[in-house]
XYZ file of C-alpha atoms in Angstrom:
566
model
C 75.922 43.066 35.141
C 73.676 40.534 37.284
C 74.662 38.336 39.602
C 74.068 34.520 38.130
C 76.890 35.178 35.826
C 79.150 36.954 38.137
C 78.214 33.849 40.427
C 79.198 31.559 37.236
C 82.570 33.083 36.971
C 83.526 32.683 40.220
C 82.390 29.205 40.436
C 84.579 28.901 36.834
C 87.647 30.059 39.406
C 87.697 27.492 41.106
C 85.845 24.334 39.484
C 88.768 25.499 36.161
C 91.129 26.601 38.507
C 91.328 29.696 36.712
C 91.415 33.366 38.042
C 88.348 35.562 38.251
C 89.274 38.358 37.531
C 86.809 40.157 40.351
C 89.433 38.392 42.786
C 92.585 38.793 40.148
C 92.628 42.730 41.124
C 94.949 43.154 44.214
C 96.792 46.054 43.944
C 100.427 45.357 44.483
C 101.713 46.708 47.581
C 98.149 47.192 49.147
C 97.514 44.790 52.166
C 95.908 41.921 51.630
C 93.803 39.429 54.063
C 94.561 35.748 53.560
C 91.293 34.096 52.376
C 90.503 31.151 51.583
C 89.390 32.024 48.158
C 93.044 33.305 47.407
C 94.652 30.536 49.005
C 93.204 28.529 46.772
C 94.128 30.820 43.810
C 97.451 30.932 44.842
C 97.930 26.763 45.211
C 96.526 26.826 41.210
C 98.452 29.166 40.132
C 101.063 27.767 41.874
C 100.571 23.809 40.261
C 99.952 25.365 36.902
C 103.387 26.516 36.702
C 105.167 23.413 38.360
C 103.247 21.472 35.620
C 104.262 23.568 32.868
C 107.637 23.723 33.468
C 107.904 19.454 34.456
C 105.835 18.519 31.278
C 107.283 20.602 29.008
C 110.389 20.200 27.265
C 111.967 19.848 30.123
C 115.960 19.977 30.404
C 115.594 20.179 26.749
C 117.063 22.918 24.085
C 116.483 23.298 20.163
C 119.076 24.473 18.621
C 117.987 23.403 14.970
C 115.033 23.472 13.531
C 115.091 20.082 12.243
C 114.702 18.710 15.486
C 112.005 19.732 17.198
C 109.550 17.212 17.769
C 106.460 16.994 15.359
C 103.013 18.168 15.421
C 102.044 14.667 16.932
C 104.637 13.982 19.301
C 104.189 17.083 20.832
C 100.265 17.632 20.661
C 100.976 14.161 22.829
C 103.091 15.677 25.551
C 100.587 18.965 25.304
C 97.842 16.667 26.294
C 99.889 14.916 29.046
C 100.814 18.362 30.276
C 97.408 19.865 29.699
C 94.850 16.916 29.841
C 91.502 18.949 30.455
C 92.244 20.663 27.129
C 90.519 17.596 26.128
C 87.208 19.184 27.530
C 87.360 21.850 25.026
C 86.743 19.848 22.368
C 83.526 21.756 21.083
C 85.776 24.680 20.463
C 86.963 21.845 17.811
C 83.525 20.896 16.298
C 82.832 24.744 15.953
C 85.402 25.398 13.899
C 85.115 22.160 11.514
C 81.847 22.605 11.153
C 81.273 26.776 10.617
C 84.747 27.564 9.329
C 85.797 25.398 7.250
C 87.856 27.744 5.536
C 90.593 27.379 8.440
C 91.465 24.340 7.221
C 90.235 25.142 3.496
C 92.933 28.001 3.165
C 95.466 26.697 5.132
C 96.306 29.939 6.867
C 96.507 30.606 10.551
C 95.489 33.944 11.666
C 97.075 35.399 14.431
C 96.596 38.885 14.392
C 92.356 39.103 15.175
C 91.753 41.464 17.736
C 88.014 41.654 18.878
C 84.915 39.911 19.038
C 83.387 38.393 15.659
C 79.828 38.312 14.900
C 79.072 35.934 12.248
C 80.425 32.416 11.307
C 81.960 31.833 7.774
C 78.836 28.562 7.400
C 76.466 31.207 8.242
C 77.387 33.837 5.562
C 77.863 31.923 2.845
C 74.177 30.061 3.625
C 72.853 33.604 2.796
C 74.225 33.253 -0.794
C 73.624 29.913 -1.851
C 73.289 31.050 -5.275
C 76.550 31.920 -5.534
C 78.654 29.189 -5.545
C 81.733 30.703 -7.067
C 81.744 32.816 -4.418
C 85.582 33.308 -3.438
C 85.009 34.040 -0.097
C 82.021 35.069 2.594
C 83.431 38.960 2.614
C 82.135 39.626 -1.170
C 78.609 38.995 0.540
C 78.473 41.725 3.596
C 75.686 40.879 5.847
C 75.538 44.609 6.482
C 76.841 47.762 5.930
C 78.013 51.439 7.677
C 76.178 54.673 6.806
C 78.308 58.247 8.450
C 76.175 60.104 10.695
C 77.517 63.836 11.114
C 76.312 64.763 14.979
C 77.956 65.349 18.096
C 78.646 62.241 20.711
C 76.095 64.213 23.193
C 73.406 64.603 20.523
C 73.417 61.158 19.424
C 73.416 60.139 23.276
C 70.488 62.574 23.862
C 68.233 62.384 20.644
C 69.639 59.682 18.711
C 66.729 57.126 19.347
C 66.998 53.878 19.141
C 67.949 53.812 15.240
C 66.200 51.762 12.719
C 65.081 48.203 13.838
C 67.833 46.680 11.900
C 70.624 48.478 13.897
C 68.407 47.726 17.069
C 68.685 44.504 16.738
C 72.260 44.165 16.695
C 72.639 46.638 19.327
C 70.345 44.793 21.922
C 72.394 41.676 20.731
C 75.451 42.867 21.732
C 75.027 44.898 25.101
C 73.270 41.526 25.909
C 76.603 39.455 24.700
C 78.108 41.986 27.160
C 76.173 41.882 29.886
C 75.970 45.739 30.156
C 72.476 47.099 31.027
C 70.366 49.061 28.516
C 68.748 51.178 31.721
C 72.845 52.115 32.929
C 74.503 52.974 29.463
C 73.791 54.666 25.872
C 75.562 52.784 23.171
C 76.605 54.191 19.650
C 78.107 52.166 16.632
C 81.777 53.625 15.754
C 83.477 53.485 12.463
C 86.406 51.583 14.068
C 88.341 51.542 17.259
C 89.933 54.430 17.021
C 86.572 56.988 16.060
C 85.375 55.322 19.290
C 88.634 56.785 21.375
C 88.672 60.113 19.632
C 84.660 60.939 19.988
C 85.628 60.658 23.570
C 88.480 62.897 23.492
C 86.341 65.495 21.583
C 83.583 65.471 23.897
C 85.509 65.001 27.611
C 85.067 68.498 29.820
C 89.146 68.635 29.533
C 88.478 72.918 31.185
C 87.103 71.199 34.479
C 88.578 68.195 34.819
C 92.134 68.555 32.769
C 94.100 65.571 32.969
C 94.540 62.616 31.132
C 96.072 59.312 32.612
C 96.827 56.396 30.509
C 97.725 52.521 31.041
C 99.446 51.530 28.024
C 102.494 49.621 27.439
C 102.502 50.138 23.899
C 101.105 52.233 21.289
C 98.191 52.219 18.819
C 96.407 54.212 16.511
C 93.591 54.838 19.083
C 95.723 55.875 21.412
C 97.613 58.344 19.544
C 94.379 59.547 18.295
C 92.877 60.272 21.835
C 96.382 61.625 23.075
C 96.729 64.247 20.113
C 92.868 65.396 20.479
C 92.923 65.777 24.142
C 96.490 67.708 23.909
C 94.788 70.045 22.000
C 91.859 70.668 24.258
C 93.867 71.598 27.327
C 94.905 68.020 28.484
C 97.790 67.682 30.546
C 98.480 63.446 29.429
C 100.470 61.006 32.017
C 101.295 57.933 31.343
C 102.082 55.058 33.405
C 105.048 53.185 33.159
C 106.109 49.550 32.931
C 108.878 47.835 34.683
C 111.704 46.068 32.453
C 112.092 43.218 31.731
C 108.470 41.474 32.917
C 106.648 45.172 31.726
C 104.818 45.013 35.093
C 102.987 48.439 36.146
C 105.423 50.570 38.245
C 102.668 50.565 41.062
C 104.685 53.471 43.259
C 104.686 55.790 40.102
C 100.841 55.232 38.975
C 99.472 55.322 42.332
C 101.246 58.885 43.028
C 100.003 59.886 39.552
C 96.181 58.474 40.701
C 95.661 59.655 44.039
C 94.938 63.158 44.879
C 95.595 65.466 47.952
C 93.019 64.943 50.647
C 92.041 69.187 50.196
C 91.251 68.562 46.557
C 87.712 67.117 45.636
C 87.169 68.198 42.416
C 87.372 65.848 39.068
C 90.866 65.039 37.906
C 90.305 64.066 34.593
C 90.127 61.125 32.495
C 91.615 57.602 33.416
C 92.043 55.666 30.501
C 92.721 51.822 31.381
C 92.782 48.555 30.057
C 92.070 45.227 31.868
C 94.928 43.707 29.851
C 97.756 44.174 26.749
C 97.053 43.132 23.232
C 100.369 42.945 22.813
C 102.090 41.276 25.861
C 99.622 39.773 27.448
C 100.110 41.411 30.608
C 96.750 41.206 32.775
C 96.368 44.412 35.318
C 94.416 44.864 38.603
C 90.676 45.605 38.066
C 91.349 47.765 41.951
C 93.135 50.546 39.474
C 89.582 51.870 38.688
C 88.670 51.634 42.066
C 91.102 53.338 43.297
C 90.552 55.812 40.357
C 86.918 56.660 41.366
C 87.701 57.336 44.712
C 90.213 59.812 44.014
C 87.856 61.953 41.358
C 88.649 60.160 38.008
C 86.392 59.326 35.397
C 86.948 56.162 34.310
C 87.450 54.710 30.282
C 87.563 51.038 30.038
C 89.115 49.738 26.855
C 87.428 46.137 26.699
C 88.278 46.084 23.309
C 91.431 43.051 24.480
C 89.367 40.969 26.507
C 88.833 37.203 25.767
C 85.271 37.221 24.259
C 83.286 35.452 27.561
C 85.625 37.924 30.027
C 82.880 40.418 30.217
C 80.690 37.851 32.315
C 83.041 38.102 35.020
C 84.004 41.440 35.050
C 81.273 42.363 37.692
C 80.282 45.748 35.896
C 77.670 46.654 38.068
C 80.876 46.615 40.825
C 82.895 48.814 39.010
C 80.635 51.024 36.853
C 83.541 52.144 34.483
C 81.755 55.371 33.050
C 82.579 54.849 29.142
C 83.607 51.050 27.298
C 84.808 50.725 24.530
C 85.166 47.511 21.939
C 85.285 46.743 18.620
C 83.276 43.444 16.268
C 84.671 42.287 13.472
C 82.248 39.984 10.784
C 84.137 36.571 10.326
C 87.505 35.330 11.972
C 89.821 34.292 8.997
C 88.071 36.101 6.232
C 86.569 39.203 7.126
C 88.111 41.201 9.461
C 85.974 45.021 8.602
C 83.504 45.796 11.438
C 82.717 48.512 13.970
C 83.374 49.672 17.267
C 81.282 50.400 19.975
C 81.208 53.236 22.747
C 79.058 53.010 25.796
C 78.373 55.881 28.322
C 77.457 55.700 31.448
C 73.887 57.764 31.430
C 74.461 59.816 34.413
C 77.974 61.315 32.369
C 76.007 62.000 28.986
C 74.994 65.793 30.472
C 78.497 66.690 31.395
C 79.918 65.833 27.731
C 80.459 68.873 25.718
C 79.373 68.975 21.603
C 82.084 67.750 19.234
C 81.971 67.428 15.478
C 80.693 64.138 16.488
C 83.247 62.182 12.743
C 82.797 58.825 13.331
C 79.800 57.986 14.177
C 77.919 55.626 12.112
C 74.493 53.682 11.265
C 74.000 50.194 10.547
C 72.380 50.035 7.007
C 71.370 47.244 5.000
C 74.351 45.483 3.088
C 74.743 46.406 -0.769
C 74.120 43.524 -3.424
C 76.049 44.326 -6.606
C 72.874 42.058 -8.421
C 70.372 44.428 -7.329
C 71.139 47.036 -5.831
C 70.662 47.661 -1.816
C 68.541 45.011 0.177
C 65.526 46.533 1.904
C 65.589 46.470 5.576
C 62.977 43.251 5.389
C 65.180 41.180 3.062
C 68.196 42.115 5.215
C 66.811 40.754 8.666
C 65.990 37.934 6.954
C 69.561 37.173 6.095
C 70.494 38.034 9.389
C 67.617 35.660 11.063
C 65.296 38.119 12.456
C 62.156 37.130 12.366
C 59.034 39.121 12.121
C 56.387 37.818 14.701
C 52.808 39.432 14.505
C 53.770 42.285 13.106
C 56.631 42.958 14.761
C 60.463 42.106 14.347
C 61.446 39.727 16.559
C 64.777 41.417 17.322
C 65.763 38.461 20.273
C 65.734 36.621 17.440
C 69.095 38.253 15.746
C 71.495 35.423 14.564
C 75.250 36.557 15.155
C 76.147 32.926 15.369
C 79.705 33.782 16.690
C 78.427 35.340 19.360
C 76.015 31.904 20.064
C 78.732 29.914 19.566
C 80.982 32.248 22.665
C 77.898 32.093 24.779
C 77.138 27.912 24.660
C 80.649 27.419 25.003
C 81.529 29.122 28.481
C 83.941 31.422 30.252
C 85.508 27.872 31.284
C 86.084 26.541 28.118
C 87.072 29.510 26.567
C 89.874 30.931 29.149
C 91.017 27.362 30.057
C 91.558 26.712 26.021
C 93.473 29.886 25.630
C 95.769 29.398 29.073
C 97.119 25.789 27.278
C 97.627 27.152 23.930
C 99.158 30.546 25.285
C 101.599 28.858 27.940
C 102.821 25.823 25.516
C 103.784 28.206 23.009
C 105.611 30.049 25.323
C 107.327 27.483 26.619
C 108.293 26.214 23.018
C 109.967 29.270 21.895
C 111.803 29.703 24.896
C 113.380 26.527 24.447
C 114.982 27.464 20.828
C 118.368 28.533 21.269
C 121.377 29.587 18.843
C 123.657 27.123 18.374
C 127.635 27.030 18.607
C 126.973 29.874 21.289
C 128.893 29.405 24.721
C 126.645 31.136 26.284
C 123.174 29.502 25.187
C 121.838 33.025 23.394
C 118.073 32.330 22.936
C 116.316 32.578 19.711
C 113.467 34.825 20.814
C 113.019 37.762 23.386
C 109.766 37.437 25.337
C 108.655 41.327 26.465
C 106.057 40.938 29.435
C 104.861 37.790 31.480
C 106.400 34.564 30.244
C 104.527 31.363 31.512
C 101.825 32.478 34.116
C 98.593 30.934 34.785
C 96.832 34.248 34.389
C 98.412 36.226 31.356
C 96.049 37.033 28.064
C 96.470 35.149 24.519
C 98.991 37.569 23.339
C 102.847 37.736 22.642
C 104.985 40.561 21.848
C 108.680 39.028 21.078
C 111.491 39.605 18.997
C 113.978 37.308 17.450
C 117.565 37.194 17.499
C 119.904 36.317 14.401
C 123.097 34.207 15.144
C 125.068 37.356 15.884
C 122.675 38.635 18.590
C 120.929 41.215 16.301
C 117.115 41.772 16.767
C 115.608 40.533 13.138
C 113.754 43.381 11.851
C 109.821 43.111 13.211
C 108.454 43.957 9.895
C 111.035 41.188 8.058
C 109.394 38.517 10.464
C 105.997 39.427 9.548
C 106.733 39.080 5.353
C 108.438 35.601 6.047
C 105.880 34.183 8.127
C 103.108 35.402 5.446
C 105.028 33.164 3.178
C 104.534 30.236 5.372
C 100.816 31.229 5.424
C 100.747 32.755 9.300
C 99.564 36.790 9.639
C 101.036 38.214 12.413
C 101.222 41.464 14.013
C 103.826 43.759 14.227
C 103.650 47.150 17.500
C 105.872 49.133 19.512
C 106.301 49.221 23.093
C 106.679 52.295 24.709
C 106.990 53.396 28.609
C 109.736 50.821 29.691
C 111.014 51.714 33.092
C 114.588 50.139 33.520
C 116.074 50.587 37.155
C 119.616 51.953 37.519
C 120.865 48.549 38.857
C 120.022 47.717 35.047
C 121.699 50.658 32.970
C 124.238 48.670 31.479
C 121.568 45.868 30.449
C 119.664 48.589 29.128
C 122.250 50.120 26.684
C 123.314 46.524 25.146
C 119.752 45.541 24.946
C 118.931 49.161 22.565
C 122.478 48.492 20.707
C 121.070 44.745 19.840
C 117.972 46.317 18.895
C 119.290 48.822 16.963
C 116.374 51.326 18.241
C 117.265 54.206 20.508
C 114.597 56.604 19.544
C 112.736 57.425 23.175
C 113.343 54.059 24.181
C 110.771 52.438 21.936
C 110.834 48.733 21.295
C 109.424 47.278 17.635
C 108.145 44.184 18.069
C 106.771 41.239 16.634
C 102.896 40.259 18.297
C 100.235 37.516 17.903
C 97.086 37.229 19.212
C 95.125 33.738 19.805
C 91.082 34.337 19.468
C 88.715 31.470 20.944
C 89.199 29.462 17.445
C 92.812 28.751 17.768
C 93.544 25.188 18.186
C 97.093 23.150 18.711
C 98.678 22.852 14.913
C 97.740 27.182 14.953
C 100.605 27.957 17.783
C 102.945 24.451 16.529
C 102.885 26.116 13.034
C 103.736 29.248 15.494
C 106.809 27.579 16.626
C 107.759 25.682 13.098
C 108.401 28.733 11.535
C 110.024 30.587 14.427
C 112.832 27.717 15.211
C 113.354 28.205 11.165
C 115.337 31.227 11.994
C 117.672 28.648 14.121
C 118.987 28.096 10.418
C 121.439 30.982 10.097
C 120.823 31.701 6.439
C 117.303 31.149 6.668
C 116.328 34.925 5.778
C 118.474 34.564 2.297
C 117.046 30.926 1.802
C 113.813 32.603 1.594
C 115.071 35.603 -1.059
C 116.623 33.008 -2.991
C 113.844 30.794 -3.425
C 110.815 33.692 -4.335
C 113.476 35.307 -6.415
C 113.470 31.778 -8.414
C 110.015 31.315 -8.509
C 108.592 34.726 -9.531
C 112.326 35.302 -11.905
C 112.126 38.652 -10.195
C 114.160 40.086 -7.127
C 111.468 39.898 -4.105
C 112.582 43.011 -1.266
C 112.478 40.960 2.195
């Protein structure tokens, strides 16, 4: 929200030759001038992909899984391609030193979405005495109390909570760079609590529509569709242009802009700066062009990379509610909260709601004895009592430390290799004894680009040409010791031109209901390192093997001497 950091991300855009996102937002189809700031942008992006596609694999296919290249030889080519990866190195020393488990448990977790808090070194320091401990989540650092009040109330009269909960609220709207004096902040039960307090409390009678970005769905977003429905909302949707799952600009910009006569509110805008799914990165302008026309705007931050909020440039675009969700540790303990910030000057216009999901931050429950007091629990959490008073600067959410000393550069410029190289990989596994070089995997939304977000949706193909059940994929790989995601696209705009591609794409997918698309996802957080998105790759180019699905039924059914359902 102040300039030095919005002045540190755009010095990141060009010293990293990465995007900032401030500059990303051209609208497409608006008029542009030719600066030298997107010149520049354009000659990065531009190398970026010329690098990726010379260094990688290239002129090469895998059509068994036997012969890919191994971790080494190709963390050796990924550093050839990608040698200021090098520079993130910290990222590295972070994770060997505060969670060990990673390499302890030898799982790779690829379905985090969020922000965590604490470090797995830093929990289990709080419990030295317990040794045995099997992991840091039987030792909460803190716990959720239900509050039963409206959104407006607890905007209004809430207070500033116990000094606890004010602690880790100051911590985070600083981590976020949002401004105490422009928004109100309350802790949600989850995600989705967050989206539906908002739906419960919106003025749908005055301003009656509801316009959302999404190019999948969610839980949160069904909620908040459902609730406003039955308040009077009339929901639109945007749609997303097969096969890349671009925004159909000509479609969402009728849908956003009003008649010149009309000045009242339109309703609620609901928008997110990215996918969780695909990756897919929109135009920050959308809002823009959102406010001017009479929308309120939601922004669902809950996506974002965890430095992106430094070069957002809130105080630019003033979104009038945020939402994101915290979880506690990456790897171990994925429970946590959400959080919904209002924009002060909209708290008067809300209307009362039941207010369900709204919750305190208590002090964590020991089974030994009982519930910590408030004193013992900021203790744990490292906040120190100076002269009487608790020193709530002094909050320890080392996770959030660690994303602060280590940068918007290191951070984005870590996820862009790791993203783009597994793209790359699995694009390169194709089915063998096919004429036609079938690939293994379907990539839905941007393949390599310099700009997408850590996240894949894709679905894989068996020899015949049949999609591999999403939920199938997701069992296997938890038997090679990789959680992934599993979603469903929705709002996929084909053309005419591609009809026919259209009806043998649904008969391969076997999924005709409203055009929906199950899919397989993962999701890279700040921790993710090389042998994470190899291990990625390993086990997809394992379906290369034709009877690698009954290979796998065979083999638990011998082990457990019990049929296992795949």
């Amino acid at each position: 929200m102040h300039s030095p950091r919005l002045k540190e991300a755009t010095q990141v855009c060009f010293q990293g030759c990465c995007p900032n996102p401030v500059m990303r937002g051209r609208l497409p189809e608006a008029e542009q001038p030719i600066t030298k700031a997107s010149s520049t942008l354009a000659v990065c992006r531009r190398n970026f992909a010329a690098t990726t596609a010379s260094s990688l694999f290239p002129a090469t296919n895998f059509t068994n899984h036997e012969s890919i290249p191994s971790l080494q030889e190709s963390f050796v080519q990924f550093i050839k391609a990608y040698p200021k990866y090098s520079d993130t190195a910290p990222v590295d020393q972070i994770r060997a030193r505060e969670y060990g488990h990673l390499e302890l448990s030898n799982h790779v977790s690829l379905d985090y979405i969020g922000v965590g808090l604490f470090s797995q070194s830093q929990v289990m320091s709080r419990y030295r005495s317990a040794i045995s401990a099997p992991s840091s989540s039987d030792f909460p650092l803190f716990g959720i109390s239900f509050k039963s009040v409206s959104l407006k109330s607890q905007l209004l009269h809430g207070g500033e909570g116990s000094e606890l909960e004010s602690a880790i609220k100051k911590r985070i709207m600083d981590f976020l760079n949002i401004s105490q004096n422009d928004y109100a902040m309350v802790f949600t039960v989850n995600r989705s609590a967050a989206f539906k307090l908002v739906a419960e409390s919106y003025p749908y009678q005055s301003s009656r529509k509801l316009l959302t970005v999404y190019d999948h769905e969610s839980e949160a977003l069904s909620s908040m569709i459902s609730t406003s429905g039955k308040r009077g909302a009339r929901v639109m949707a945007a749609e997303f242009k097969w096969p890349r799952l671009r925004i159909h600009s000509a479609k969402l910009r009728k849908m956003v802009m009003r008649k010149k006569k009309k000045k009242k509110q339109r309703g609620l805008f609901l928008f997110p700066l990215q996918s969780r799914m695909t990756g897919a990165s929109y135009s920050y302008q959308w809002m823009t062009l959102a406010q001017e026309h009479g929308w309120h705007v939601l922004l669902d931050a809950c996506a974002l990379g965890p430095k992106d909020m430094d070069s957002f440039g809130l105080s630019l675009f003033r979104p009038d509610f945020l939402i994101c969700s915290f979880y506690k540790v990456f790897g171990e303990d994925p429970t946590g909260f959400g959080c919904l910030f209002v924009k002060k000057s909209v708290v008067p216009m809300l209307e009362a709601s039941a207010g369900a999901g709204i919750v305190s931050i208590t002090p964590a429950k020991n089974d030994s004895s009982g519930t910590d007091t408030e004193l013992e629990q900021m203790a744990k959490l490292g906040i120190k009592e100076e002269a009487g008073n608790v020193g709530i600067a002094s909050l320890e959410c080392r996770c959030l430390d660690h994303v602060d000393s280590l940068g918007l550069t290191v951070i984005s410029s870590r996820s862009r290799y790791l993203i783009n190289w597994v793209v790359t990989a699995v694009m390169k596994l194709k089915h063998p004894n096919r004429l036609d070089s079938f690939p293994l995997v379907t990539i839905y939304g941007p393949k390599g680009k310099f700009e997408r977000a850590p996240a894949l949706a894709f679905n894989i193909s068996d020899w015949k040409g049949e999609m591999v059940e999403p939920a199938l994929v997701q069992k296997l790989a938890d038997r090679n010791h990789i959680s992934i995601g599993i979603g469903m696209l929705h709002h996929v705009w084909f053309a005419d031109k591609e009809e026919e591609e259209k009806h043998k794409f649904f008969e391969r997918a076997k999924n005709n209901a409203d055009h929906k698309i199950n899919v397989v996802t993962t999701a890279l957080t700040f921790l993710a390192n090389f042998e994470d998105v190899y291990r990625l790759w390993a086990f997809i180019a394992q379906f290369l093997d034709a009877d690698f699905v009954e290979k796998e039924r065979w083999r638990y059914t011998a082990l457990n001497q019990k049929t296992i359902e795949v």
